[in-house]
Amino acid sequence: MELKSKAPGGVLADKWNNHKFAMKLVNPSNRRKFTVLVVGTGLAGASAAATLAEMGYHVKSFCIHDTPRRAHSIAAQGGINAAKNYQNDGDSIYRLFYDTIKGGDYRSREANVYRLAELSVNIIDHCVAQGVPFAREYGGLLANRSFGGAQVSRTFYARGQTGQQLLLGAYAAMNKEIAQGNIEMYTSHEMLDLIVKNDVAQGIITRNLRTGAIKSYIGHAVLLCTGGYGNVYYLSTNAKASNVTATFRAYKRGALFANPCFTQIHPTCIPVSGDMQSKLTLMSESLRNDGRVWVPIQKDDTRKPSAIPEAERDYYLERMYPSFGNLVPRDVASRRAKEVCDKGLGVGGTKLAVYLDFSNAIERMGAATIRGKYGNLFEMYERITGDNPYQTPMRIYPAVHYTMGGLWVDYNLMSTIKGLFVLGEANFSDHGANRLGASALMQGLADGYFVIPYTLSHYLATERPELIAETDPSVSEAETKAQADIAQLLAIKGSKPVDYFHRKLGRIIWDYCGMARNEAGLKKAFSLTKDLKEEFFSDVAVSGTATDLNASLEKAGRMVDYLEFSDVMLIDALERRESCGAHFREEYQSPENEARRNDDDFSHVAAWQYMGAGQTPKLHQEQLVFENVELTQRSYK
């Protein structure tokens, strides 16, 4: 299988505009003849559904929650990047493009990343017009703050609620179209399978989570906007309902899964506090604007942080990376936090934490100013930990956050299955081996508001897909399979709850495919997951029935996908014999313990093809070509 990116030729800055003009259009009066299925209602899904419906397409939108407002996009607190250069500090579209390419350790397509940077300026204008309450300077201009991996202030924010406010803007746009009959909204529906006929996506199979009803929905195109797979680790910053099922089952129908081992670890999270904890809480990267990261110089120092004098503190990020300091990219900050804790310099009861200290900022600017910037984040931290960050430093430690891997898509956001488009975190396309902070919101909205309206229209105009009948064998086969999978889980009648297995799998993947990986550990993880699968299918306890609300059954179905998907992650990490971005193979590092790439052999996208149950997936490669940036060793010193 040859992977063609379909990225247009020509000058980088002109690629998207020229491509838009070259694409075919659907006449406005013909758009109502096409039905588009949008799965997921986060920023990518909500913006796509609202935009396509307003254009005139008939949209069916599917949400796993009881309301689109609960999509995980609301948890992206700190901000959204855009190359507006309001601060007059040297920013530009090209600089945002370069920072993003470099931040991803040169493992993403130039054309996609430049388009993202180019569209960033439109996103801000669009969201302001929707009424998103971005912070403003005294004179009325939108305010900016800094984020990791950049030396300019380009991050727009709505206090510590940016994702929530952006989603409310898209949600309001959706509601208008729902009221006008242009969007059919299906809440509490989970996609269980993709209907494919003649290698073309024709629809989806869903389960109504309230009634248990299995139903098929047919459309001219399917858009997957279902987020990432970070919950394979069990403990992560993701909402508990976030899962890999939709994308993984599309993978099993023929869509290639790209770079699954590229998992971002966020350095600024509230540390684990107990073995039975169910998830982790993110403290926004924006806090690193004014907070200083440090650990005591002495091992096992039990003094209160206020009792440790400056001379006995190691502000290790400022010491090691003087140009960027506390705003180094997330992968760098995370590995360094792990490193100092491994040396016995960690703080708190578990010693798996470092301090994030605001005392200097409060002294310089006053508590009121800090409260205006981060008040809700400080309040959240105090509610969870019982400590007041105005009086004592926060304790933070890295945790699983975002996944750069996802279904492979071309420049038009189409997967290797015709008619199946993948948007936002569910695809692999824009972030390479590491995502810079404040760019996830940017990608979701760029894909939904500004890319898919053109590329979907081009597909519909050129391919003119026909709706298949609901009685088609491909539909009944997918429905039968979904029902059989559910029946198999209910028939096991074991003794252990799903969370028992999920917690064990998460620990395996965290230990051997987390912040650091090596060949021996990855091979050991394969053996451990194999044993865990056998135990799961012989001893999992799934209570209740298939015909009503059944949280245990929901979890079990997703757990099957995590167990199978974990092998794809591990084989991808084992095959990529280099370190790049968030993928840190201990065998491949510089003398200064930085990631060491192998551009000769691994300057490619690794896309995996499903070959059948129990079979090793087949690797396909998309070679990455760099015509506008020079591949250099990343340095933030």
XYZ file of C-alpha atoms in Angstrom:
637
model
C 0.000 0.000 0.000
C 1.489 3.316 -1.075
C 0.718 6.184 1.280
C 0.165 9.364 -0.703
C -0.058 12.508 1.405
C -1.740 14.423 -1.456
C -0.007 17.541 -0.153
C 0.063 20.077 -3.001
C 3.314 21.210 -4.557
C 4.595 24.733 -4.913
C 5.599 27.397 -2.439
C 4.776 26.445 1.160
C 2.833 29.628 1.881
C 0.642 29.143 -1.213
C -0.134 25.432 -0.897
C -3.462 25.658 0.948
C -4.893 28.555 -1.069
C -3.945 26.895 -4.363
C -5.342 23.582 -3.143
C -8.636 25.173 -2.129
C -9.048 26.690 -5.572
C -8.223 23.391 -7.295
C -10.792 21.412 -5.305
C -14.256 20.839 -6.701
C -17.335 22.307 -5.001
C -20.848 21.117 -4.323
C -23.582 23.499 -5.438
C -25.459 24.913 -2.409
C -28.776 23.505 -3.633
C -27.214 20.027 -3.964
C -25.699 19.898 -0.491
C -28.975 18.975 1.151
C -28.864 15.722 -0.829
C -25.829 14.515 1.139
C -25.890 13.011 4.640
C -22.729 13.309 6.731
C -22.204 11.326 9.943
C -20.063 13.126 12.544
C -18.920 10.967 15.467
C -17.800 12.998 18.487
C -18.782 16.453 19.664
C -15.569 17.949 21.015
C -14.003 20.909 19.289
C -13.306 19.033 16.054
C -16.685 17.330 15.904
C -18.801 20.260 17.066
C -17.104 22.750 14.748
C -17.356 20.360 11.780
C -21.023 19.545 12.428
C -21.995 23.193 12.854
C -20.079 24.345 9.780
C -21.248 21.584 7.456
C -24.849 21.986 8.578
C -24.727 25.729 8.006
C -23.366 25.043 4.513
C -26.483 23.001 3.799
C -25.400 19.392 4.331
C -27.642 17.117 6.355
C -25.623 16.183 9.433
C -26.145 13.427 11.962
C -24.052 14.014 15.074
C -23.255 11.290 17.611
C -22.177 11.955 21.186
C -21.115 9.381 23.791
C -22.264 11.722 26.585
C -25.706 12.972 27.531
C -24.731 16.381 26.121
C -22.001 17.608 23.747
C -20.908 20.031 26.468
C -19.227 17.150 28.314
C -16.712 16.459 25.543
C -13.141 16.262 26.826
C -12.148 19.417 24.909
C -13.381 21.431 27.891
C -10.370 20.187 29.881
C -7.837 22.082 27.724
C -7.487 24.960 30.129
C -4.490 27.075 29.235
C -5.076 28.546 25.803
C -4.965 28.337 22.019
C -2.085 29.448 19.813
C -2.369 31.920 16.957
C 0.254 33.877 15.042
C -1.339 37.312 15.493
C 1.847 38.948 16.873
C -0.231 41.242 19.078
C 2.712 41.457 21.475
C 5.006 42.694 18.682
C 7.658 40.254 19.884
C 8.632 38.735 16.559
C 5.887 36.195 15.946
C 4.683 35.215 12.473
C 2.915 32.366 10.700
C 6.293 30.976 9.692
C 7.622 31.137 13.263
C 4.571 29.277 14.586
C 5.073 26.728 11.804
C 8.761 26.361 12.684
C 8.151 26.089 16.435
C 5.549 23.376 15.810
C 7.741 21.388 13.400
C 10.702 21.650 15.768
C 8.569 20.905 18.838
C 7.359 17.708 17.138
C 11.010 16.717 16.591
C 10.616 16.824 12.801
C 8.185 13.965 12.581
C 5.230 15.712 10.916
C 4.349 16.919 7.406
C 5.473 20.419 6.516
C 2.359 21.175 4.480
C -0.069 20.198 7.252
C 1.778 22.125 9.931
C 2.056 25.282 7.848
C -1.674 25.130 7.089
C -2.370 24.849 10.795
C -0.248 27.926 11.545
C -1.860 29.817 8.671
C -5.410 29.039 9.822
C -4.658 29.936 13.436
C -5.274 33.632 12.776
C -8.724 32.869 11.318
C -9.677 30.716 14.297
C -9.261 33.581 16.756
C -11.319 35.981 14.645
C -14.041 33.374 14.207
C -14.232 32.578 17.921
C -14.282 36.246 18.914
C -17.225 36.700 16.537
C -18.959 33.805 18.294
C -18.548 35.580 21.615
C -15.770 33.510 23.179
C -14.636 35.671 26.153
C -10.888 35.773 25.569
C -8.871 37.741 28.111
C -8.084 41.305 27.039
C -5.430 43.858 27.819
C -6.397 47.173 29.418
C -6.558 48.860 25.998
C -8.967 46.268 24.606
C -6.643 44.078 22.557
C -6.798 40.343 23.174
C -4.223 39.275 25.747
C -1.528 36.659 25.168
C 0.657 34.532 27.382
C 3.563 32.180 26.763
C 3.551 28.403 26.480
C 6.284 25.790 26.268
C 8.452 25.533 23.172
C 8.169 29.176 22.101
C 9.987 32.398 22.876
C 7.030 34.590 21.952
C 3.650 35.192 23.594
C 1.059 33.815 21.176
C -1.380 31.916 23.387
C -4.902 33.365 23.634
C -6.835 32.329 26.705
C -10.061 32.645 28.655
C -8.643 32.542 32.169
C -8.141 28.823 32.905
C -11.243 27.721 30.976
C -10.213 28.173 27.352
C -11.314 24.768 26.082
C -14.671 25.082 27.792
C -15.354 28.532 26.347
C -14.304 27.486 22.829
C -16.537 24.424 23.041
C -19.471 26.560 24.180
C -18.986 28.663 21.046
C -19.087 25.601 18.800
C -21.925 24.095 20.840
C -24.025 27.226 20.397
C -23.414 27.077 16.641
C -24.524 23.433 16.694
C -27.664 24.239 18.656
C -28.707 26.810 16.065
C -28.455 24.168 13.346
C -30.243 21.565 15.485
C -33.105 24.006 15.984
C -33.317 24.579 12.235
C -33.392 20.846 11.513
C -30.005 20.719 9.805
C -28.391 18.543 12.499
C -29.924 15.413 13.984
C -28.353 15.039 17.426
C -27.891 11.569 18.931
C -26.676 11.802 22.532
C -25.654 8.763 24.604
C -24.724 6.840 21.468
C -21.433 4.947 21.190
C -19.991 3.938 17.840
C -19.251 0.208 17.842
C -18.235 -0.357 14.229
C -17.725 1.173 10.810
C -19.780 -0.038 7.862
C -17.495 -0.536 4.861
C -18.443 -1.773 1.398
C -15.996 -2.003 -1.495
C -13.384 -0.187 0.630
C -15.705 2.823 1.071
C -17.096 4.020 4.408
C -20.885 3.805 4.216
C -22.041 4.312 7.790
C -21.652 3.328 11.434
C -23.104 0.937 14.001
C -24.005 2.462 17.371
C -25.289 1.319 20.719
C -27.785 3.501 22.535
C -26.212 3.666 25.988
C -29.589 4.222 27.673
C -31.578 1.426 26.036
C -28.892 -0.897 24.676
C -30.388 -0.737 21.173
C -27.975 -1.553 18.326
C -28.681 0.509 15.222
C -27.058 1.331 11.897
C -26.824 4.789 10.354
C -25.983 5.249 6.686
C -24.239 8.317 5.259
C -22.334 9.579 2.239
C -19.293 10.205 4.462
C -18.199 9.507 8.042
C -16.163 11.937 10.147
C -14.406 10.493 13.212
C -13.736 13.214 15.792
C -13.419 10.979 18.836
C -10.219 12.213 20.491
C -7.208 10.272 21.684
C -6.383 6.990 23.390
C -4.534 8.197 26.512
C -6.816 6.164 28.783
C -5.051 2.989 27.680
C -2.743 3.949 30.598
C -5.750 3.950 32.980
C -4.348 6.897 34.936
C -4.325 9.926 32.666
C -5.636 13.468 32.477
C -8.363 12.332 30.070
C -12.042 12.097 30.948
C -12.915 8.527 31.906
C -15.214 8.138 28.902
C -12.440 8.987 26.426
C -11.434 5.798 24.609
C -9.898 4.247 21.488
C -12.895 2.202 20.345
C -14.098 4.222 17.343
C -10.662 4.647 15.787
C -9.484 1.135 16.636
C -12.547 -0.497 15.101
C -12.061 1.651 11.998
C -8.465 0.336 11.995
C -9.820 -3.215 12.030
C -11.928 -2.304 8.974
C -8.902 -1.124 6.989
C -7.864 2.338 8.208
C -4.148 2.494 9.005
C -3.107 3.521 12.529
C -0.133 5.907 12.477
C 2.551 6.512 15.118
C 0.604 4.921 18.010
C 3.652 5.050 20.321
C 3.732 8.869 20.239
C 2.068 9.623 23.580
C 2.536 12.961 25.297
C 3.306 13.100 28.999
C 2.254 16.433 30.529
C 4.690 17.732 33.171
C 2.202 19.796 35.174
C -0.259 17.392 36.815
C -1.298 16.730 40.382
C 0.692 13.637 41.446
C -0.790 10.197 42.079
C -1.952 9.926 45.676
C -3.065 6.302 45.999
C -3.324 2.893 44.341
C -7.086 3.125 43.844
C -7.108 6.545 42.170
C -9.182 6.531 38.966
C -7.750 9.511 37.065
C -5.336 12.426 37.270
C -5.943 16.162 37.188
C -4.090 18.491 34.857
C -2.706 21.780 36.095
C -2.466 23.989 33.015
C 0.889 24.574 31.360
C 0.039 28.269 31.574
C 1.099 28.059 35.225
C 4.695 27.711 34.053
C 4.549 31.327 32.878
C 4.886 32.535 36.464
C 5.598 29.386 38.466
C 9.189 28.221 38.949
C 9.995 24.516 39.008
C 12.490 23.281 41.609
C 13.568 20.476 43.913
C 15.781 20.483 47.023
C 19.478 19.893 46.426
C 19.587 17.380 49.289
C 18.073 13.916 48.898
C 15.019 13.053 50.995
C 14.708 16.614 52.278
C 11.636 16.611 54.539
C 11.623 20.317 55.401
C 8.706 22.497 54.388
C 9.499 24.282 51.103
C 9.451 27.672 52.845
C 12.219 26.429 55.164
C 14.541 25.518 52.300
C 16.738 28.531 51.447
C 17.381 29.593 47.842
C 20.938 28.294 47.957
C 19.623 24.778 48.654
C 17.133 24.709 45.791
C 17.767 23.462 42.259
C 15.717 25.343 39.660
C 16.805 22.633 37.277
C 14.926 23.736 34.132
C 16.282 27.272 34.430
C 19.760 25.859 35.036
C 19.724 23.395 32.156
C 17.777 25.430 29.576
C 18.584 29.105 30.133
C 16.940 30.281 26.873
C 13.553 28.704 27.610
C 13.730 27.992 31.345
C 10.470 26.692 32.748
C 8.834 26.951 29.315
C 10.685 24.120 27.623
C 8.391 21.743 25.707
C 6.402 19.185 27.629
C 8.460 16.140 26.718
C 11.660 17.812 27.932
C 10.127 19.077 31.179
C 8.540 15.686 31.884
C 11.720 13.682 31.417
C 13.706 16.076 33.583
C 11.122 15.806 36.381
C 11.369 12.015 36.224
C 15.151 12.271 36.236
C 15.397 14.363 39.430
C 12.840 12.152 41.182
C 14.747 9.025 40.135
C 17.799 10.591 41.804
C 15.926 10.797 45.103
C 15.239 14.544 44.952
C 11.454 14.281 44.665
C 9.132 15.897 47.214
C 5.892 14.991 48.964
C 4.870 11.717 50.550
C 5.551 9.570 47.470
C 8.717 11.479 46.455
C 7.265 11.467 42.929
C 6.711 15.204 42.655
C 8.532 18.488 42.132
C 7.586 21.970 43.291
C 5.893 24.607 41.139
C 6.444 27.770 43.136
C 4.626 31.106 42.702
C 6.182 32.992 45.607
C 8.423 35.124 43.385
C 5.522 36.020 41.066
C 3.241 36.884 43.986
C 5.944 39.061 45.506
C 6.554 40.791 42.173
C 2.971 41.247 40.924
C 0.767 40.740 43.977
C -1.675 37.965 44.842
C -4.565 39.794 43.162
C -2.848 39.722 39.773
C -2.006 36.042 40.102
C -5.605 35.351 41.156
C -6.839 37.134 38.025
C -4.656 34.931 35.825
C -4.953 31.546 37.503
C -7.585 31.815 40.240
C -9.751 28.899 39.160
C -6.695 26.662 38.726
C -5.426 27.527 42.203
C -8.883 26.836 43.603
C -9.017 23.457 41.852
C -5.607 22.513 43.218
C -6.573 23.476 46.779
C -9.828 21.506 46.614
C -8.000 18.361 45.515
C -4.872 18.557 47.679
C -5.892 20.734 50.640
C -2.861 23.013 50.099
C -3.135 26.722 49.327
C -0.839 27.516 46.334
C -0.723 31.180 47.352
C 1.073 30.107 50.521
C 2.975 26.938 49.576
C 4.266 25.638 46.230
C 2.182 23.237 44.180
C 3.441 19.688 43.872
C 3.372 18.414 40.303
C 4.490 15.315 38.380
C 4.167 14.156 34.752
C 1.101 12.236 33.609
C -0.310 10.875 30.355
C -2.129 13.621 28.514
C -2.419 13.810 24.711
C -1.779 11.285 21.959
C -0.014 12.427 18.806
C -0.678 9.084 17.112
C -4.002 8.355 15.456
C -5.525 7.151 12.227
C -3.409 8.031 9.197
C -4.917 10.769 7.021
C -3.785 12.561 3.902
C -3.711 16.332 3.424
C -7.492 16.239 2.916
C -8.013 14.497 6.295
C -9.145 11.287 4.592
C -8.011 7.949 5.958
C -7.018 4.938 3.880
C -10.736 4.095 3.690
C -12.510 6.266 1.127
C -15.147 8.484 2.679
C -13.749 8.114 6.211
C -12.357 11.440 7.401
C -10.587 11.810 10.735
C -10.302 15.159 12.546
C -8.574 16.532 15.629
C -6.743 14.300 18.091
C -8.178 11.184 16.448
C -5.799 11.634 13.496
C -2.002 11.685 13.564
C -1.298 14.590 11.301
C 0.030 17.825 12.768
C 2.091 17.339 15.920
C 4.817 14.862 15.087
C 6.450 13.161 18.046
C 5.486 15.833 20.574
C 2.677 18.386 20.775
C 3.417 21.920 21.806
C 1.004 23.256 24.400
C -2.041 25.225 23.192
C -2.015 23.584 19.763
C -4.619 20.826 20.317
C -7.474 23.335 20.384
C -5.967 24.959 17.320
C -5.941 21.707 15.339
C -9.457 20.654 16.335
C -10.973 23.965 15.263
C -8.836 24.316 12.136
C -9.936 20.854 10.974
C -13.613 21.454 11.745
C -14.150 25.084 10.795
C -11.730 25.589 7.917
C -10.363 22.359 6.385
C -13.130 19.746 6.232
C -15.697 22.058 4.513
C -13.410 22.156 1.458
C -12.014 18.628 1.472
C -15.333 16.885 2.171
C -17.046 18.887 -0.575
C -14.286 17.869 -2.989
C -14.796 14.193 -2.117
C -18.564 14.380 -2.557
C -18.261 16.310 -5.826
C -15.708 13.965 -7.376
C -16.736 10.557 -6.022
C -20.514 11.145 -5.904
C -21.024 8.307 -3.377
C -24.405 6.595 -3.266
C -26.188 5.598 -0.063
C -26.371 1.859 0.422
C -29.593 0.227 1.543
C -30.102 -0.536 5.217
C -30.676 -4.143 4.130
C -27.237 -4.362 2.504
C -25.170 -7.377 3.702
C -22.365 -5.064 4.900
C -24.838 -3.469 7.327
C -26.264 -6.705 8.696
C -22.770 -8.186 9.032
C -21.595 -5.228 11.129
C -24.739 -5.299 13.291
C -24.405 -9.043 13.863
C -20.753 -8.671 14.819
C -21.543 -5.908 17.335
C -24.233 -8.041 18.972
C -21.970 -11.105 19.045
C -19.142 -9.166 20.703
C -21.523 -8.000 23.422
C -22.920 -11.493 23.938
C -19.397 -12.902 24.289
C -18.554 -10.448 27.077
C -21.781 -11.099 28.977
C -21.233 -14.865 28.730
C -17.843 -14.901 30.488
C -19.312 -14.414 33.985
C -15.956 -14.162 35.719
C -15.035 -12.789 39.127
C -13.005 -9.629 38.468
C -14.377 -6.204 37.477
C -13.201 -4.459 34.309
C -11.272 -1.838 36.271
C -9.052 -4.573 37.731
C -7.803 -5.386 34.241
C -7.677 -1.792 33.082
C -5.562 -0.779 36.062
C -3.144 -3.654 35.441
C -2.849 -2.871 31.730
C -2.270 0.787 32.459
C 0.554 -0.007 34.844
C 2.223 -2.275 32.286
C 2.082 0.333 29.534
C 3.184 3.140 31.889
C 6.147 1.131 33.200
C 7.398 -0.089 29.828
C 5.998 2.347 27.244
C 5.683 5.559 29.256
C 8.198 8.366 29.706
C 11.054 6.030 28.787
C 11.157 2.812 26.761
C 13.779 0.193 25.975
C 13.859 -3.016 23.956
C 13.851 -5.391 26.907
C 10.975 -3.599 28.612
C 8.839 -3.462 25.468
C 9.334 -7.178 24.863
C 8.425 -7.899 28.477
C 5.265 -5.799 28.089
C 4.171 -7.993 25.150
C 4.364 -11.052 27.371
C 2.519 -9.364 30.226
C -0.318 -8.078 28.039
C -0.708 -11.527 26.450
C -1.241 -13.070 29.897
C -3.604 -10.257 30.864
C -5.748 -10.827 27.749
C -6.105 -14.495 28.570
C -7.111 -13.661 32.132
C -9.591 -11.030 30.942
C -11.434 -13.337 28.544
C -11.663 -16.050 31.175
C -12.400 -14.105 34.352
C -13.904 -10.677 33.666
C -17.191 -9.976 35.426
C -19.694 -8.074 33.265
C -22.961 -7.694 35.133
C -26.369 -6.672 33.827
C -27.827 -7.170 30.370
C -27.341 -5.806 26.862
C -30.763 -4.183 26.707
C -30.459 -1.330 29.161
C -28.037 1.149 30.722
C -24.958 -0.922 31.581
C -21.739 0.881 32.509
C -19.961 -2.421 33.141
C -20.657 -3.567 29.588
C -19.496 -0.225 28.159
C -16.203 -0.485 30.023
C -15.691 -4.084 28.977
C -16.120 -3.322 25.288
C -13.589 -0.508 25.484
C -11.237 -2.698 27.491
C -11.132 -5.280 24.699
C -9.953 -2.548 22.351
C -7.336 -1.289 24.824
C -5.926 -4.790 25.227
C -5.591 -5.275 21.473
C -4.467 -1.715 20.780
C -1.722 -1.884 23.394
C 0.096 -4.408 21.202
C 0.056 -1.955 18.291
C 1.543 0.712 20.570
C 4.259 -1.642 21.768
C 5.239 -2.906 18.334
C 5.416 0.670 17.037
C 7.658 1.698 19.957
C 9.846 -1.358 19.417
C 10.149 -0.775 15.671
C 11.104 2.928 16.018
C 14.746 2.497 16.982
C 15.426 6.132 17.781
C 14.392 8.744 20.323
C 12.250 11.624 19.137
C 9.991 13.953 21.078
C 7.849 12.035 23.541
C 9.162 8.682 22.279
C 12.290 8.244 24.385
C 14.145 4.997 23.756
C 16.833 4.795 26.418
C 19.244 3.157 23.954
C 19.175 6.279 21.758
C 20.141 9.408 23.676
C 22.834 12.033 23.524
C 25.634 12.356 26.126
C 23.448 15.047 27.752
C 20.518 12.596 27.954
C 18.513 14.338 25.234
C 16.523 12.472 22.558
C 18.688 11.366 19.623
C 16.877 10.990 16.311
C 17.857 8.750 13.419
C 16.799 10.769 10.396
C 18.391 8.378 7.910
C 16.162 5.464 8.878
C 13.142 6.914 10.695
C 12.190 10.198 9.061
C 8.815 8.706 8.256
C 5.298 8.161 9.520
C 4.829 4.565 10.687
C 1.332 3.443 9.668
C 0.103 0.003 10.731
C -2.363 -2.198 8.859
C -4.603 -4.713 10.631
C -3.886 -8.208 9.323
C -6.400 -10.207 11.344
C -6.947 -11.442 14.885
C -3.726 -12.565 16.520
C -1.613 -11.501 13.517
C 1.243 -9.005 13.581
C 0.147 -5.758 11.920
C 1.903 -4.754 8.711
C 4.044 -1.617 8.629
C 3.659 0.986 5.883
C 5.741 4.133 5.744
C 5.091 7.634 4.535
C 8.455 9.276 3.993
C 8.635 12.807 5.345
C 10.203 15.403 3.053
C 11.577 18.669 4.462
C 12.066 21.438 1.923
C 11.668 24.478 4.158
C 13.311 23.586 7.472
C 16.667 22.078 8.273
C 16.607 18.973 10.447
C 18.738 19.830 13.463
C 19.145 18.487 16.970
C 16.450 20.110 19.079
C 17.949 22.501 21.586
C 16.208 24.706 24.124
C 19.353 25.755 25.948
